[in-house]
Coordinates of C-alpha atoms in Angstrom, one line a residue:
M535 CA -27.8 36.4 39.7
R536 CA -24.4 36.9 38.1
N537 CA -22.0 39.2 40.0
T538 CA -19.6 39.8 37.1
A539 CA -17.9 43.0 36.1
K540 CA -17.5 43.8 32.4
F541 CA -14.8 46.2 31.3
T542 CA -14.9 48.7 28.4
T543 CA -12.0 49.6 26.2
A544 CA -11.3 52.7 28.2
V545 CA -11.1 50.8 31.4
L546 CA -8.8 48.2 29.8
A547 CA -6.5 51.0 28.5
A548 CA -6.5 52.5 32.0
G549 CA -5.6 49.2 33.5
A550 CA -2.7 48.8 31.1
L551 CA -1.5 52.3 31.9
T552 CA -1.7 51.6 35.6
F553 CA 0.4 48.4 35.1
A554 CA 3.0 50.3 33.1
L555 CA 3.3 53.1 35.7
S556 CA 3.5 50.6 38.6
A557 CA 6.2 48.6 36.8
C558 CA 8.2 51.7 36.2
G559 CA 7.9 52.9 39.8
S560 CA 9.1 49.6 41.3
D561 CA 12.7 49.4 42.5
K562 CA 12.5 45.7 43.4
G563 CA 12.0 42.6 41.3
S564 CA 8.4 42.2 40.3
S565 CA 8.4 38.5 40.8
S566 CA 7.4 38.8 44.4
A567 CA 3.8 38.0 45.1
S568 CA 1.3 39.3 47.7
S569 CA 0.9 37.3 50.9
D570 CA -2.5 38.9 51.7
Y571 CA -4.9 36.1 51.0
S572 CA -7.9 37.6 52.7
G573 CA -11.1 38.7 51.0
P574 CA -12.6 37.3 47.8
L575 CA -10.5 35.8 45.1
V576 CA -10.9 38.0 42.1
V577 CA -10.3 36.2 38.8
A578 CA -9.9 37.8 35.4
A579 CA -11.5 35.8 32.6
S580 CA -12.6 35.9 29.0
P581 CA -16.4 36.0 28.8
T582 CA -16.9 32.7 27.0
P583 CA -16.4 30.0 28.1
H584 CA -14.0 31.0 31.0
A585 CA -16.3 33.4 32.9
E586 CA -19.3 31.1 32.3
I587 CA -17.4 28.2 33.9
L588 CA -16.3 30.3 36.8
D589 CA -19.8 31.6 37.3
Y590 CA -21.0 27.9 37.5
V591 CA -18.4 27.3 40.2
K592 CA -19.4 30.5 42.0
D593 CA -23.1 29.7 41.9
H594 CA -23.0 26.0 42.6
L595 CA -19.8 24.9 44.3
A596 CA -17.9 27.8 45.9
K597 CA -20.0 28.4 48.9
K598 CA -19.8 24.8 50.1
A599 CA -16.1 24.9 49.6
G600 CA -15.7 28.1 51.6
L601 CA -14.5 30.1 48.6
D602 CA -15.6 33.7 48.1
L603 CA -15.2 34.1 44.3
E604 CA -15.5 37.2 42.1
V605 CA -15.3 37.1 38.4
K606 CA -14.2 40.0 36.2
E607 CA -14.7 39.7 32.4
F608 CA -12.1 41.1 30.0
T609 CA -12.4 41.0 26.2
D610 CA -8.7 41.2 25.3
Y611 CA -5.7 38.9 25.8
V612 CA -3.4 41.4 27.5
T613 CA -5.1 43.0 30.5
P614 CA -5.8 39.8 32.4
N615 CA -2.1 39.1 32.7
T616 CA -1.1 42.7 33.5
A617 CA -3.8 42.9 36.1
T618 CA -2.6 39.6 37.6
E619 CA 1.0 40.9 37.6
D620 CA 0.1 44.2 39.4
G621 CA -2.2 42.6 41.9
S622 CA -5.5 44.1 40.6
V623 CA -6.8 40.6 40.4
G624 CA -5.7 37.4 42.2
A625 CA -5.7 35.1 39.2
N626 CA -6.8 34.7 35.6
Y627 CA -8.3 32.1 33.4
F628 CA -8.1 32.6 29.6
Q629 CA -4.8 31.4 28.1
N630 CA -2.6 28.5 27.1
Q631 CA 1.0 27.7 27.8
P632 CA 2.6 28.9 24.5
Y633 CA 0.7 32.2 24.7
L634 CA 1.8 32.7 28.4
D635 CA 5.4 31.8 27.6
D636 CA 5.5 34.4 24.8
F637 CA 3.7 37.0 27.0
N638 CA 6.0 36.6 29.9
K639 CA 9.1 36.8 27.7
K640 CA 7.9 40.0 25.9
N641 CA 6.5 41.8 28.9
G642 CA 8.7 40.8 31.8
T643 CA 5.8 39.4 33.7
H644 CA 5.9 36.5 36.1
I645 CA 2.6 34.6 35.5
V646 CA 2.5 30.8 36.1
P647 CA -0.1 28.1 35.4
V648 CA -1.9 26.4 38.3
V649 CA -4.2 23.8 36.7
T650 CA -5.3 23.1 33.1
V651 CA -9.1 23.1 32.7
H652 CA -10.2 22.9 29.1
L653 CA -9.3 23.1 25.4
E654 CA -11.0 25.4 22.9
P655 CA -10.2 23.9 19.5
L656 CA -9.2 26.6 17.0
G657 CA -11.3 26.5 13.8
L658 CA -11.5 27.8 10.3
Y659 CA -14.9 29.4 9.5
S660 CA -16.5 30.9 6.5
H661 CA -19.8 32.6 5.4
K662 CA -18.9 32.1 1.8
V663 CA -17.9 28.4 1.3
K664 CA -19.0 25.2 2.8
S665 CA -15.6 23.4 2.9
A666 CA -12.0 24.3 3.1
D667 CA -11.4 22.7 -0.3
A668 CA -13.9 25.1 -1.8
L669 CA -11.8 28.2 -1.1
K670 CA -10.9 29.7 -4.4
S671 CA -7.4 30.7 -5.6
G672 CA -6.4 34.0 -4.1
A673 CA -8.9 33.8 -1.2
T674 CA -8.3 36.0 1.8
V675 CA -8.1 34.3 5.2
A676 CA -8.2 36.3 8.4
V677 CA -5.8 35.0 11.2
P678 CA -5.1 36.3 14.7
N679 CA -2.2 38.8 14.8
D680 CA -0.6 37.8 18.1
S681 CA 2.4 35.6 17.5
V682 CA 1.3 32.4 19.2
N683 CA -2.3 32.3 17.8
E684 CA -1.1 33.3 14.3
A685 CA 1.3 30.4 14.4
R686 CA -1.4 28.1 15.7
A687 CA -3.7 29.2 12.9
L688 CA -1.1 28.6 10.3
K689 CA -0.4 25.1 11.7
L690 CA -4.1 24.4 11.5
L691 CA -4.2 25.3 7.8
A692 CA -1.0 23.3 7.2
A693 CA -2.5 20.2 9.1
N694 CA -5.4 20.3 6.6
G695 CA -3.3 20.6 3.5
L696 CA -4.1 24.2 2.6
I697 CA -0.5 25.4 3.0
T698 CA 3.0 24.0 3.9
L699 CA 5.1 25.5 6.6
K700 CA 8.9 25.6 6.8
S701 CA 10.2 22.5 8.5
G702 CA 10.7 22.9 12.3
V703 CA 8.9 26.2 12.5
G704 CA 7.5 26.8 16.0
N705 CA 5.1 29.0 17.9
E706 CA 6.4 32.1 16.1
A707 CA 5.4 31.1 12.6
T708 CA 4.2 33.8 10.3
P709 CA 3.0 33.8 6.6
A710 CA 6.7 34.4 5.7
D711 CA 7.3 30.8 6.8
I712 CA 4.9 29.4 4.2
T713 CA 6.8 27.3 1.7
K714 CA 3.9 26.1 -0.4
N715 CA 0.6 27.9 -0.9
P716 CA -1.2 26.1 -3.8
K717 CA -4.4 28.2 -3.5
K718 CA -2.3 31.4 -3.3
L719 CA -4.2 32.3 -0.1
K720 CA -3.8 35.9 1.2
F721 CA -3.7 36.5 4.9
K722 CA -5.3 39.4 6.8
E723 CA -3.8 39.7 10.3
L724 CA -6.4 40.9 12.9
E725 CA -6.7 41.1 16.7
A726 CA -8.1 37.8 17.7
A727 CA -11.3 39.3 19.0
Q728 CA -12.0 40.9 15.6
T729 CA -11.7 37.7 13.6
P730 CA -15.4 36.7 13.9
R731 CA -16.5 40.1 12.8
S732 CA -14.4 39.8 9.6
L733 CA -16.3 36.8 8.2
D734 CA -18.4 39.0 5.9
D735 CA -15.3 40.8 4.6
V736 CA -13.0 37.8 4.0
D737 CA -13.4 34.4 2.5
A738 CA -12.6 32.6 5.7
A739 CA -11.2 33.3 9.2
V740 CA -9.3 31.2 11.7
I741 CA -11.0 32.0 15.0
N742 CA -10.2 31.1 18.6
G743 CA -12.7 28.9 20.3
N744 CA -13.9 31.4 22.9
Y745 CA -14.5 34.2 20.3
A746 CA -16.2 31.7 18.0
I747 CA -18.6 30.7 20.8
S748 CA -19.3 34.2 22.0
S749 CA -20.2 35.2 18.4
G750 CA -22.8 32.5 18.1
L751 CA -20.7 30.0 16.2
K752 CA -20.6 26.3 17.2
P753 CA -17.1 25.0 16.6
A754 CA -18.0 21.3 16.7
K755 CA -20.7 22.0 14.0
D756 CA -19.7 25.1 12.1
A757 CA -16.0 24.9 11.6
L758 CA -14.7 23.9 8.2
V759 CA -11.7 22.4 9.9
L760 CA -11.0 22.1 13.6
E761 CA -8.0 21.4 15.8
S762 CA -7.6 17.9 17.1
A763 CA -7.7 17.6 20.9
T764 CA -5.1 14.7 20.8
N765 CA -1.7 15.8 22.3
N766 CA -2.8 19.4 22.0
P767 CA -0.6 21.9 23.9
Y768 CA -3.2 24.7 23.9
G769 CA -5.2 23.8 27.0
N770 CA -6.5 26.8 28.9
F771 CA -5.6 27.1 32.6
L772 CA -6.0 29.0 35.8
A773 CA -2.9 31.2 36.3
V774 CA -1.5 33.4 39.0
K775 CA 1.5 35.6 39.7
K776 CA 4.5 33.5 40.7
G777 CA 4.4 32.9 44.4
N778 CA 0.6 33.0 44.7
E779 CA 0.2 29.3 43.9
K780 CA 0.1 28.7 47.7
D781 CA -2.9 31.0 48.1
P782 CA -5.5 28.7 49.8
R783 CA -8.2 30.4 47.8
V784 CA -6.4 29.5 44.5
K785 CA -6.0 25.9 45.7
K786 CA -9.7 25.7 46.4
L787 CA -10.6 27.1 43.0
A788 CA -8.2 24.8 41.2
K789 CA -9.8 21.8 42.9
L790 CA -13.3 23.0 42.0
L791 CA -12.4 23.7 38.4
T792 CA -11.2 20.1 37.9
S793 CA -14.2 18.5 39.7
P794 CA -16.6 16.0 38.2
E795 CA -19.3 18.7 38.4
V796 CA -17.4 21.1 36.2
K797 CA -16.5 18.4 33.7
K798 CA -20.1 17.5 33.3
F799 CA -21.1 21.2 33.0
I800 CA -18.5 21.8 30.2
E801 CA -19.6 18.6 28.3
D802 CA -23.3 19.4 28.6
K803 CA -23.1 23.1 27.8
Y804 CA -20.6 23.2 25.0
A805 CA -21.3 19.8 23.3
G806 CA -17.7 19.3 22.0
S807 CA -16.9 22.9 21.3
V808 CA -15.1 23.1 24.6
I809 CA -13.4 20.0 25.8
P810 CA -12.4 19.2 29.5
S811 CA -8.7 18.6 29.9
F812 CA -8.8 16.6 33.1

């Protein structure tokens, strides 16, 4: 039986407030990490596929490895990092390097990657057209509103000829950086978790892989266009607060998450919609 805690919006907000208060009340640098490595390792994760992968490890591999693992599900992209920073959880598993770099810079957090596990290709989806070329002039496309995933979405559209971006634009690209837009596409910026729900209201939406899967979409089958896995910098990894990389529980989990058993689980369960990165 799964032993996974799910968090409501109210609890998430409370967690964010707790982080803010603890940060304000600290008179020392927040980069120091806890040296108490006893008890279960609590890992914050997005429900799909991260928590599912962790649950597989918990149910099939952890006991033999001597790891007591607890999984807590979060549906946003903020609280897992703030909870890791303030010590509410020991690690998290939901994000990629460009997102983490941006988050640390903007929030003064000290989260670091431990091991990359998988890639969730970002995709363009629609309930109204069967191909990207079929989008009509003036069509509205929903994109994630956080800076990294919005830039990633725009790069996906550019890679497939729908728009052209300013030369050299990086992970902070916005619609203002579009230099050519032959279809005169309009962009609706939404929280990443809301993009699947927008499909009936917009002509198409760029959706993160985890949210696509959890909403019943199959990226490898349903996406009009999908990110390539080749040289892709958006692999998702296990992360901890700086200093906790030496936690023996974290080391055990990192080894299990990159085991042949987990690779087979990912390949069998997600059929190309989630791709092992090891």
